[in-house]
PDB file of C-alpha atoms and ligand atoms in Angstrom:
ATOM      1  CA  MET A 762       0.018   0.051   0.013  1.00  0.00           C
ATOM      2  CA  GLU A 763       2.599   2.559  -1.269  1.00  0.00           C
ATOM      3  CA  ASP A 764      -0.125   5.125  -1.747  1.00  0.00           C
ATOM      4  CA  LEU A 765      -1.316   4.881   1.849  1.00  0.00           C
ATOM      5  CA  ARG A 766       2.278   5.231   3.226  1.00  0.00           C
ATOM      6  CA  LEU A 767       2.655   8.433   1.122  1.00  0.00           C
ATOM      7  CA  LEU A 768      -0.598   9.709   2.265  1.00  0.00           C
ATOM      8  CA  ILE A 769       0.349   9.203   5.901  1.00  0.00           C
ATOM      9  CA  ASP A 770       3.748  10.657   5.324  1.00  0.00           C
ATOM     10  CA  LEU A 771       2.228  13.877   3.882  1.00  0.00           C
ATOM     11  CA  HIS A 772      -0.194  14.255   6.735  1.00  0.00           C
ATOM     12  CA  ARG A 773       1.575  12.965   9.820  1.00  0.00           C
ATOM     13  CA  ASP A 774       3.347  16.304  10.734  1.00  0.00           C
ATOM     14  CA  SER A 775       0.244  18.448  10.366  1.00  0.00           C
ATOM     15  CA  GLU A 776      -1.675  19.848  13.250  1.00  0.00           C
ATOM     16  CA  ARG A 777      -4.955  18.595  11.735  1.00  0.00           C
ATOM     17  CA  GLN A 778      -5.892  16.100   8.991  1.00  0.00           C
ATOM     18  CA  GLY A 779      -8.984  17.944   7.806  1.00  0.00           C
ATOM     19  CA  PRO A 780     -10.843  21.298   7.908  1.00  0.00           C
ATOM     20  CA  GLY A 781     -11.615  22.601  11.375  1.00  0.00           C
ATOM     21  CA  GLY A 782     -10.427  24.923  14.054  1.00  0.00           C
ATOM     22  CA  GLU A 783      -9.953  25.509  17.749  1.00  0.00           C
ATOM     23  CA  ALA A 784     -12.717  28.174  17.892  1.00  0.00           C
ATOM     24  CA  GLU A 785     -15.037  25.778  15.992  1.00  0.00           C
ATOM     25  CA  THR A 786     -14.338  22.864  18.433  1.00  0.00           C
ATOM     26  CA  ARG A 787     -15.045  25.310  21.329  1.00  0.00           C
ATOM     27  CA  LEU A 788     -18.311  26.397  19.655  1.00  0.00           C
ATOM     28  CA  GLY A 789     -19.310  22.747  19.380  1.00  0.00           C
ATOM     29  CA  ILE A 790     -18.559  22.357  23.150  1.00  0.00           C
ATOM     30  CA  ARG A 791     -20.811  25.389  23.923  1.00  0.00           C
ATOM     31  CA  LEU A 792     -23.645  24.253  21.643  1.00  0.00           C
ATOM     32  CA  ALA A 793     -23.480  20.786  23.326  1.00  0.00           C
ATOM     33  CA  GLY A 794     -24.235  22.513  26.627  1.00  0.00           C
ATOM     34  CA  LEU A 795     -21.354  20.626  28.362  1.00  0.00           C
ATOM     35  CA  ASP A 796     -20.602  21.693  31.891  1.00  0.00           C
ATOM     36  CA  PRO A 797     -16.824  22.380  32.211  1.00  0.00           C
ATOM     37  CA  ALA A 798     -16.792  21.129  35.758  1.00  0.00           C
ATOM     38  CA  ALA A 799     -18.705  17.805  35.385  1.00  0.00           C
ATOM     39  CA  PRO A 800     -16.686  14.708  34.967  1.00  0.00           C
ATOM     40  CA  LEU A 801     -17.163  13.470  31.377  1.00  0.00           C
ATOM     41  CA  ASP A 802     -16.164  10.380  29.436  1.00  0.00           C
ATOM     42  CA  ILE A 803     -15.642  11.330  25.798  1.00  0.00           C
ATOM     43  CA  ALA A 804     -14.727   9.336  22.770  1.00  0.00           C
ATOM     44  CA  ASP A 805     -12.975  10.997  19.815  1.00  0.00           C
ATOM     45  CA  ILE A 806     -13.404   8.808  16.759  1.00  0.00           C
ATOM     46  CA  GLY A 807     -11.003   9.256  13.806  1.00  0.00           C
ATOM     47  CA  CYS A 808      -8.940  11.567  16.015  1.00  0.00           C
ATOM     48  CA  GLY A 809      -6.016  11.990  13.625  1.00  0.00           C
ATOM     49  CA  ASN A 810      -3.206  13.859  15.341  1.00  0.00           C
ATOM     50  CA  GLY A 811      -5.595  14.850  18.005  1.00  0.00           C
ATOM     51  CA  SER A 812      -6.197  18.551  17.973  1.00  0.00           C
ATOM     52  CA  SER A 813      -9.781  18.119  19.087  1.00  0.00           C
ATOM     53  CA  ALA A 814      -8.959  15.402  21.662  1.00  0.00           C
ATOM     54  CA  LEU A 815      -6.351  17.793  23.261  1.00  0.00           C
ATOM     55  CA  LEU A 816      -8.786  20.678  23.287  1.00  0.00           C
ATOM     56  CA  LEU A 817     -11.594  18.548  24.865  1.00  0.00           C
ATOM     57  CA  ALA A 818      -9.262  17.355  27.551  1.00  0.00           C
ATOM     58  CA  GLN A 819      -8.077  20.959  28.344  1.00  0.00           C
ATOM     59  CA  ALA A 820     -11.437  22.726  28.122  1.00  0.00           C
ATOM     60  CA  LEU A 821     -13.470  20.100  30.065  1.00  0.00           C
ATOM     61  CA  ASN A 822     -13.141  17.954  33.070  1.00  0.00           C
ATOM     62  CA  ALA A 823     -12.905  15.024  30.712  1.00  0.00           C
ATOM     63  CA  HIS A 824     -11.294  11.657  30.085  1.00  0.00           C
ATOM     64  CA  VAL A 825     -10.876  11.283  26.371  1.00  0.00           C
ATOM     65  CA  SER A 826     -10.681   7.920  24.597  1.00  0.00           C
ATOM     66  CA  ALA A 827      -9.310   8.765  21.135  1.00  0.00           C
ATOM     67  CA  VAL A 828      -9.104   6.274  18.305  1.00  0.00           C
ATOM     68  CA  ASP A 829      -7.735   6.267  14.801  1.00  0.00           C
ATOM     69  CA  LEU A 830      -6.870   3.648  12.261  1.00  0.00           C
ATOM     70  CA  VAL A 831      -3.424   5.015  11.535  1.00  0.00           C
ATOM     71  CA  PRO A 832      -0.721   4.203  14.217  1.00  0.00           C
ATOM     72  CA  GLU A 833       1.408   7.195  13.176  1.00  0.00           C
ATOM     73  CA  PHE A 834      -1.398   9.607  14.037  1.00  0.00           C
ATOM     74  CA  VAL A 835      -2.119   7.877  17.263  1.00  0.00           C
ATOM     75  CA  ASP A 836       1.601   8.190  18.229  1.00  0.00           C
ATOM     76  CA  ALA A 837       1.612  11.878  17.292  1.00  0.00           C
ATOM     77  CA  LEU A 838      -1.335  12.441  19.597  1.00  0.00           C
ATOM     78  CA  ARG A 839       0.341  10.576  22.436  1.00  0.00           C
ATOM     79  CA  ASP A 840       3.427  12.749  21.995  1.00  0.00           C
ATOM     80  CA  ARG A 841       1.334  15.940  21.960  1.00  0.00           C
ATOM     81  CA  ALA A 842      -0.577  14.813  25.095  1.00  0.00           C
ATOM     82  CA  ALA A 843       2.660  14.159  26.887  1.00  0.00           C
ATOM     83  CA  MET A 844       4.036  17.542  25.902  1.00  0.00           C
ATOM     84  CA  GLU A 845       0.923  19.263  27.203  1.00  0.00           C
ATOM     85  CA  ASP A 846       0.889  17.199  30.418  1.00  0.00           C
ATOM     86  CA  LEU A 847      -2.447  15.563  29.418  1.00  0.00           C
ATOM     87  CA  SER A 848      -1.321  11.937  29.203  1.00  0.00           C
ATOM     88  CA  ASP A 849      -3.445  10.872  32.149  1.00  0.00           C
ATOM     89  CA  ARG A 850      -6.530  12.461  30.546  1.00  0.00           C
ATOM     90  CA  ILE A 851      -6.182  11.065  27.072  1.00  0.00           C
ATOM     91  CA  ASP A 852      -6.100   7.420  26.113  1.00  0.00           C
ATOM     92  CA  ALA A 853      -5.072   7.151  22.376  1.00  0.00           C
ATOM     93  CA  ARG A 854      -5.474   3.854  20.689  1.00  0.00           C
ATOM     94  CA  VAL A 855      -5.315   2.299  17.168  1.00  0.00           C
ATOM     95  CA  ALA A 856      -8.843   1.105  16.288  1.00  0.00           C
ATOM     96  CA  SER A 857     -11.269   1.174  13.417  1.00  0.00           C
ATOM     97  CA  MET A 858     -14.469   3.185  13.723  1.00  0.00           C
ATOM     98  CA  ASP A 859     -16.414   0.120  12.469  1.00  0.00           C
ATOM     99  CA  GLU A 860     -15.047  -2.112  15.165  1.00  0.00           C
ATOM    100  CA  LEU A 861     -14.758   0.095  18.286  1.00  0.00           C
ATOM    101  CA  PRO A 862     -13.179  -1.337  21.435  1.00  0.00           C
ATOM    102  CA  PHE A 863     -15.781   0.277  23.743  1.00  0.00           C
ATOM    103  CA  GLU A 864     -18.567  -0.932  26.062  1.00  0.00           C
ATOM    104  CA  ASP A 865     -22.152   0.003  25.398  1.00  0.00           C
ATOM    105  CA  GLU A 866     -23.195   3.281  27.098  1.00  0.00           C
ATOM    106  CA  ALA A 867     -19.652   4.041  28.071  1.00  0.00           C
ATOM    107  CA  PHE A 868     -19.655   7.715  26.980  1.00  0.00           C
ATOM    108  CA  ASP A 869     -21.291  11.079  27.852  1.00  0.00           C
ATOM    109  CA  VAL A 870     -20.049  12.463  24.528  1.00  0.00           C
ATOM    110  CA  ILE A 871     -18.972  11.097  21.199  1.00  0.00           C
ATOM    111  CA  TRP A 872     -16.862  13.496  19.156  1.00  0.00           C
ATOM    112  CA  SER A 873     -15.741  13.036  15.544  1.00  0.00           C
ATOM    113  CA  GLU A 874     -14.503  15.783  13.297  1.00  0.00           C
ATOM    114  CA  GLY A 875     -14.063  15.181   9.590  1.00  0.00           C
ATOM    115  CA  ALA A 876     -13.911  11.411   9.923  1.00  0.00           C
ATOM    116  CA  VAL A 877     -17.340   9.667   9.887  1.00  0.00           C
ATOM    117  CA  TYR A 878     -17.389   9.796   5.991  1.00  0.00           C
ATOM    118  CA  ASN A 879     -14.946   6.799   6.126  1.00  0.00           C
ATOM    119  CA  ILE A 880     -17.864   4.516   7.002  1.00  0.00           C
ATOM    120  CA  GLY A 881     -20.559   6.928   5.983  1.00  0.00           C
ATOM    121  CA  PHE A 882     -22.601   9.378   8.160  1.00  0.00           C
ATOM    122  CA  GLU A 883     -25.749   7.254   8.331  1.00  0.00           C
ATOM    123  CA  ARG A 884     -23.870   4.076   9.294  1.00  0.00           C
ATOM    124  CA  GLY A 885     -21.669   5.944  11.745  1.00  0.00           C
ATOM    125  CA  VAL A 886     -24.340   7.763  13.670  1.00  0.00           C
ATOM    126  CA  ASN A 887     -26.411   4.587  13.862  1.00  0.00           C
ATOM    127  CA  ASP A 888     -23.566   2.252  14.915  1.00  0.00           C
ATOM    128  CA  TRP A 889     -22.102   4.630  17.435  1.00  0.00           C
ATOM    129  CA  ARG A 890     -25.369   5.403  19.261  1.00  0.00           C
ATOM    130  CA  ARG A 891     -24.995   2.319  21.498  1.00  0.00           C
ATOM    131  CA  TYR A 892     -21.802   3.635  23.009  1.00  0.00           C
ATOM    132  CA  LEU A 893     -23.567   6.754  24.301  1.00  0.00           C
ATOM    133  CA  LYS A 894     -25.234   6.921  27.710  1.00  0.00           C
ATOM    134  CA  PRO A 895     -28.974   7.829  27.563  1.00  0.00           C
ATOM    135  CA  GLY A 896     -29.073  11.562  26.886  1.00  0.00           C
ATOM    136  CA  GLY A 897     -25.490  11.570  25.756  1.00  0.00           C
ATOM    137  CA  ILE A 898     -24.170  13.985  23.099  1.00  0.00           C
ATOM    138  CA  LEU A 899     -22.998  13.286  19.612  1.00  0.00           C
ATOM    139  CA  ALA A 900     -20.854  15.867  17.931  1.00  0.00           C
ATOM    140  CA  VAL A 901     -19.799  15.167  14.275  1.00  0.00           C
ATOM    141  CA  SER A 902     -18.742  17.240  11.376  1.00  0.00           C
ATOM    142  CA  GLU A 903     -19.691  16.080   7.926  1.00  0.00           C
ATOM    143  CA  ILE A 904     -19.401  17.348   4.400  1.00  0.00           C
ATOM    144  CA  THR A 905     -22.633  19.231   3.631  1.00  0.00           C
ATOM    145  CA  TRP A 906     -24.332  21.075   0.702  1.00  0.00           C
ATOM    146  CA  LEU A 907     -24.880  24.717   1.595  1.00  0.00           C
ATOM    147  CA  THR A 908     -27.448  25.302  -1.147  1.00  0.00           C
ATOM    148  CA  GLU A 909     -30.370  23.501  -2.600  1.00  0.00           C
ATOM    149  CA  ARG A 910     -29.065  23.897  -6.194  1.00  0.00           C
ATOM    150  CA  ARG A 911     -25.467  23.221  -7.288  1.00  0.00           C
ATOM    151  CA  PRO A 912     -23.439  23.290 -10.482  1.00  0.00           C
ATOM    152  CA  ALA A 913     -23.671  19.948 -12.347  1.00  0.00           C
ATOM    153  CA  ALA A 914     -19.845  19.454 -12.417  1.00  0.00           C
ATOM    154  CA  LEU A 915     -19.728  19.754  -8.666  1.00  0.00           C
ATOM    155  CA  GLU A 916     -22.600  17.319  -8.206  1.00  0.00           C
ATOM    156  CA  ALA A 917     -20.786  14.787 -10.382  1.00  0.00           C
ATOM    157  CA  TYR A 918     -17.537  15.239  -8.433  1.00  0.00           C
ATOM    158  CA  TRP A 919     -19.200  14.587  -5.093  1.00  0.00           C
ATOM    159  CA  ASN A 920     -21.520  11.809  -6.331  1.00  0.00           C
ATOM    160  CA  GLU A 921     -18.320   9.994  -7.263  1.00  0.00           C
ATOM    161  CA  ALA A 922     -16.314  10.937  -4.145  1.00  0.00           C
ATOM    162  CA  TYR A 923     -19.064  10.671  -1.452  1.00  0.00           C
ATOM    163  CA  PRO A 924     -22.626  10.172  -2.595  1.00  0.00           C
ATOM    164  CA  GLU A 925     -23.911  10.615   1.016  1.00  0.00           C
ATOM    165  CA  ILE A 926     -23.202  14.399   0.794  1.00  0.00           C
ATOM    166  CA  ASP A 927     -26.523  16.190   1.485  1.00  0.00           C
ATOM    167  CA  THR A 928     -27.999  19.344   2.826  1.00  0.00           C
ATOM    168  CA  ALA A 929     -28.174  20.047   6.575  1.00  0.00           C
ATOM    169  CA  ALA A 930     -31.849  19.283   6.436  1.00  0.00           C
ATOM    170  CA  GLY A 931     -31.051  15.848   5.010  1.00  0.00           C
ATOM    171  CA  LYS A 932     -28.405  15.134   7.646  1.00  0.00           C
ATOM    172  CA  MET A 933     -30.717  16.170  10.517  1.00  0.00           C
ATOM    173  CA  ARG A 934     -33.331  13.794   9.107  1.00  0.00           C
ATOM    174  CA  VAL A 935     -30.766  10.992   9.305  1.00  0.00           C
ATOM    175  CA  LEU A 936     -30.023  11.936  12.960  1.00  0.00           C
ATOM    176  CA  GLU A 937     -33.724  12.013  13.781  1.00  0.00           C
ATOM    177  CA  ARG A 938     -34.343   8.611  12.210  1.00  0.00           C
ATOM    178  CA  ALA A 939     -31.425   7.212  14.266  1.00  0.00           C
ATOM    179  CA  ALA A 940     -33.095   8.501  17.458  1.00  0.00           C
ATOM    180  CA  TYR A 941     -31.075  11.589  18.180  1.00  0.00           C
ATOM    181  CA  THR A 942     -32.511  15.137  18.688  1.00  0.00           C
ATOM    182  CA  PRO A 943     -30.479  17.771  16.720  1.00  0.00           C
ATOM    183  CA  VAL A 944     -29.571  20.480  19.321  1.00  0.00           C
ATOM    184  CA  GLY A 945     -27.066  22.545  17.316  1.00  0.00           C
ATOM    185  CA  TYR A 946     -25.633  23.196  13.892  1.00  0.00           C
ATOM    186  CA  PHE A 947     -23.108  25.494  12.313  1.00  0.00           C
ATOM    187  CA  VAL A 948     -21.009  25.555   9.113  1.00  0.00           C
ATOM    188  CA  LEU A 949     -17.166  25.621   9.128  1.00  0.00           C
ATOM    189  CA  GLY A 950     -16.024  28.996   7.593  1.00  0.00           C
ATOM    190  CA  GLU A 951     -13.453  29.255   4.832  1.00  0.00           C
ATOM    191  CA  HIS A 952     -10.569  29.827   7.159  1.00  0.00           C
ATOM    192  CA  CYS A 953     -11.114  26.303   8.553  1.00  0.00           C
ATOM    193  CA  TRP A 954     -10.321  24.939   5.018  1.00  0.00           C
ATOM    194  CA  LEU A 955      -7.807  27.493   3.716  1.00  0.00           C
ATOM    195  CA  ASP A 956      -5.804  28.751   6.700  1.00  0.00           C
ATOM    196  CA  HIS A 957      -6.037  25.730   8.966  1.00  0.00           C
ATOM    197  CA  TYR A 958      -5.758  22.976   6.468  1.00  0.00           C
ATOM    198  CA  PHE A 959      -4.983  23.611   2.844  1.00  0.00           C
ATOM    199  CA  ARG A 960      -2.222  26.339   3.227  1.00  0.00           C
ATOM    200  CA  PRO A 961      -0.222  24.341   5.753  1.00  0.00           C
ATOM    201  CA  LEU A 962      -0.663  21.213   3.497  1.00  0.00           C
ATOM    202  CA  GLN A 963       0.675  23.119   0.466  1.00  0.00           C
ATOM    203  CA  GLY A 964       3.540  24.350   2.587  1.00  0.00           C
ATOM    204  CA  ARG A 965       4.655  20.709   3.101  1.00  0.00           C
ATOM    205  CA  PHE A 966       4.523  19.701  -0.553  1.00  0.00           C
ATOM    206  CA  GLU A 967       8.084  20.727  -1.438  1.00  0.00           C
ATOM    207  CA  ALA A 968       9.805  18.888   1.410  1.00  0.00           C
ATOM    208  CA  PHE A 969       7.503  15.817   0.866  1.00  0.00           C
ATOM    209  CA  LEU A 970       8.467  15.586  -2.817  1.00  0.00           C
ATOM    210  CA  LYS A 971      12.149  15.922  -1.838  1.00  0.00           C
ATOM    211  CA  ARG A 972      11.828  13.219   0.810  1.00  0.00           C
ATOM    212  CA  HIS A 973      10.430  10.877  -1.801  1.00  0.00           C
ATOM    213  CA  GLY A 974      13.017  11.691  -4.500  1.00  0.00           C
ATOM    214  CA  HIS A 975      10.383  13.351  -6.638  1.00  0.00           C
ATOM    215  CA  SER A 976       8.918   9.961  -7.453  1.00  0.00           C
ATOM    216  CA  ALA A 977       5.900   9.689  -9.825  1.00  0.00           C
ATOM    217  CA  ASP A 978       3.773   8.472  -6.999  1.00  0.00           C
ATOM    218  CA  ALA A 979       4.656  11.374  -4.701  1.00  0.00           C
ATOM    219  CA  HIS A 980       3.933  13.852  -7.586  1.00  0.00           C
ATOM    220  CA  ALA A 981       0.553  12.084  -8.355  1.00  0.00           C
ATOM    221  CA  LEU A 982      -0.513  12.512  -4.670  1.00  0.00           C
ATOM    222  CA  VAL A 983       0.420  16.203  -4.624  1.00  0.00           C
ATOM    223  CA  ARG A 984      -1.478  16.692  -7.943  1.00  0.00           C
ATOM    224  CA  ALA A 985      -4.521  14.971  -6.373  1.00  0.00           C
ATOM    225  CA  GLU A 986      -4.354  17.161  -3.291  1.00  0.00           C
ATOM    226  CA  GLN A 987      -3.988  20.334  -5.510  1.00  0.00           C
ATOM    227  CA  GLU A 988      -7.051  19.223  -7.444  1.00  0.00           C
ATOM    228  CA  GLU A 989      -9.061  19.009  -4.207  1.00  0.00           C
ATOM    229  CA  ILE A 990      -7.868  22.418  -3.209  1.00  0.00           C
ATOM    230  CA  ALA A 991      -8.828  23.895  -6.611  1.00  0.00           C
ATOM    231  CA  MET A 992     -12.163  22.286  -6.329  1.00  0.00           C
ATOM    232  CA  TYR A 993     -12.783  23.915  -3.006  1.00  0.00           C
ATOM    233  CA  GLU A 994     -11.588  27.271  -4.111  1.00  0.00           C
ATOM    234  CA  LYS A 995     -13.864  27.209  -7.124  1.00  0.00           C
ATOM    235  CA  TYR A 996     -17.018  25.862  -5.513  1.00  0.00           C
ATOM    236  CA  ARG A 997     -16.714  26.924  -1.876  1.00  0.00           C
ATOM    237  CA  ALA A 998     -20.097  28.760  -2.002  1.00  0.00           C
ATOM    238  CA  TYR A 999     -21.819  25.357  -2.345  1.00  0.00           C
ATOM    239  CA  PHE A1000     -20.270  23.024   0.231  1.00  0.00           C
ATOM    240  CA  SER A1001     -18.400  22.902   3.512  1.00  0.00           C
ATOM    241  CA  TYR A1002     -18.322  20.820   6.611  1.00  0.00           C
ATOM    242  CA  GLY A1003     -21.479  21.087   8.731  1.00  0.00           C
ATOM    243  CA  PHE A1004     -21.003  20.583  12.472  1.00  0.00           C
ATOM    244  CA  TYR A1005     -23.880  18.602  13.986  1.00  0.00           C
ATOM    245  CA  ILE A1006     -24.620  18.418  17.687  1.00  0.00           C
ATOM    246  CA  ALA A1007     -27.318  15.933  18.700  1.00  0.00           C
ATOM    247  CA  ARG A1008     -28.626  14.274  21.813  1.00  0.00           C
ATOM    248  CA  LYS A1009     -29.378  10.645  22.106  1.00  0.00           C
ATOM    249  CA  THR A1010     -33.136  10.221  22.799  1.00  0.00           C
ATOM    250  CA  ALA A1011     -34.623   7.489  24.975  1.00  0.00           C
TER     251      ALA A1011
HETATM  252  N1  SAH B 131     -10.401  14.389  13.518  1.00  0.00           N
HETATM  253  C1  SAH B 131      -9.106  14.747  12.925  1.00  0.00           C
HETATM  254  C2  SAH B 131      -8.812  13.928  11.662  1.00  0.00           C
HETATM  255  C3  SAH B 131      -9.744  13.977  10.489  1.00  0.00           C
HETATM  256  S1  SAH B 131      -9.118  13.188   9.034  1.00  0.00           S
HETATM  257  C4  SAH B 131      -9.115  16.181  12.628  1.00  0.00           C
HETATM  258  O1  SAH B 131     -10.135  16.844  12.569  1.00  0.00           O
HETATM  259  O2  SAH B 131      -7.934  16.673  12.358  1.00  0.00           O
HETATM  260  C5  SAH B 131      -9.917  11.603   9.144  1.00  0.00           C
HETATM  261  C6  SAH B 131      -9.262  10.669  10.017  1.00  0.00           C
HETATM  262  O3  SAH B 131      -9.965   9.385  10.030  1.00  0.00           O
HETATM  263  C7  SAH B 131      -7.775  10.284   9.658  1.00  0.00           C
HETATM  264  O4  SAH B 131      -7.000  10.517  10.755  1.00  0.00           O
HETATM  265  C8  SAH B 131      -7.886   8.806   9.319  1.00  0.00           C
HETATM  266  O5  SAH B 131      -6.689   8.111   9.623  1.00  0.00           O
HETATM  267  C9  SAH B 131      -9.000   8.359  10.083  1.00  0.00           C
HETATM  268  N2  SAH B 131      -9.688   7.126   9.669  1.00  0.00           N
HETATM  269  C10 SAH B 131      -9.896   6.700   8.412  1.00  0.00           C
HETATM  270  N3  SAH B 131     -10.566   5.533   8.372  1.00  0.00           N
HETATM  271  C11 SAH B 131     -10.731   5.153   9.686  1.00  0.00           C
HETATM  272  C12 SAH B 131     -11.295   3.985  10.339  1.00  0.00           C
HETATM  273  N4  SAH B 131     -11.923   3.103   9.653  1.00  0.00           N
HETATM  274  N5  SAH B 131     -11.296   3.980  11.720  1.00  0.00           N
HETATM  275  C13 SAH B 131     -10.773   5.002  12.401  1.00  0.00           C
HETATM  276  N6  SAH B 131     -10.191   6.099  11.847  1.00  0.00           N
HETATM  277  C14 SAH B 131     -10.132   6.150  10.526  1.00  0.00           C
END
């Protein structure tokens, strides 16, 4: 899996592996109505290098169980937790989101930023529900249409890449059908994509290509990332990540 190795190498040193931001994670915490003093058990699924896991552990009286499929990302989170003196509050493990090593009703909160698409939003929110205590909070960000009508070329691109993309109304319907009550929603602004994700990523391209001797595969990956960035820049009025906060109903 040479391609996967390259992908991991390109992303392992980044602060985040997808669009997002500290202020946006904090807004999610506020909309979830979480009491900063109350002891909370939180799962962070598809945690990447752990920017949200670290913030959750800092901002709340929380124990965070963070999982990701990629051992390099889990290691990076462990290092960052140690540096910030949060090792006793963050348990980072390698696990797949479709086979989670958790007990039923173990968590007050399930957090997942920019990751549930890997198994699909509908499957993720349905499968993960059992790990929440009654009344527990689910906070997930998910690629979302911002408008009811979109250019045909953009529709074609996303129908190929992720056919589950939908409007916020559609995503909330999925949450309601899965027995959650939506309690908050907002859209990630452009800075979450451009300043926090794409620009730092572009800044790593040159060193990445050098590290891999300018191989054809390395160039192909950089080209693919550039295409994704160009797609966002051209069509950003039509899609972004939506951040969904929902409560597990009885
Ligand atoms: N939440 C992080 C990372 C988002 S990128 C952030 O906001 O920065 C998506 C993450 O999902 C990557 O770290 C990737 O390794 C992880 N991932 C992909 N498939 C997975 C799976 N089946 N189980 C767990 N994590 C997975």
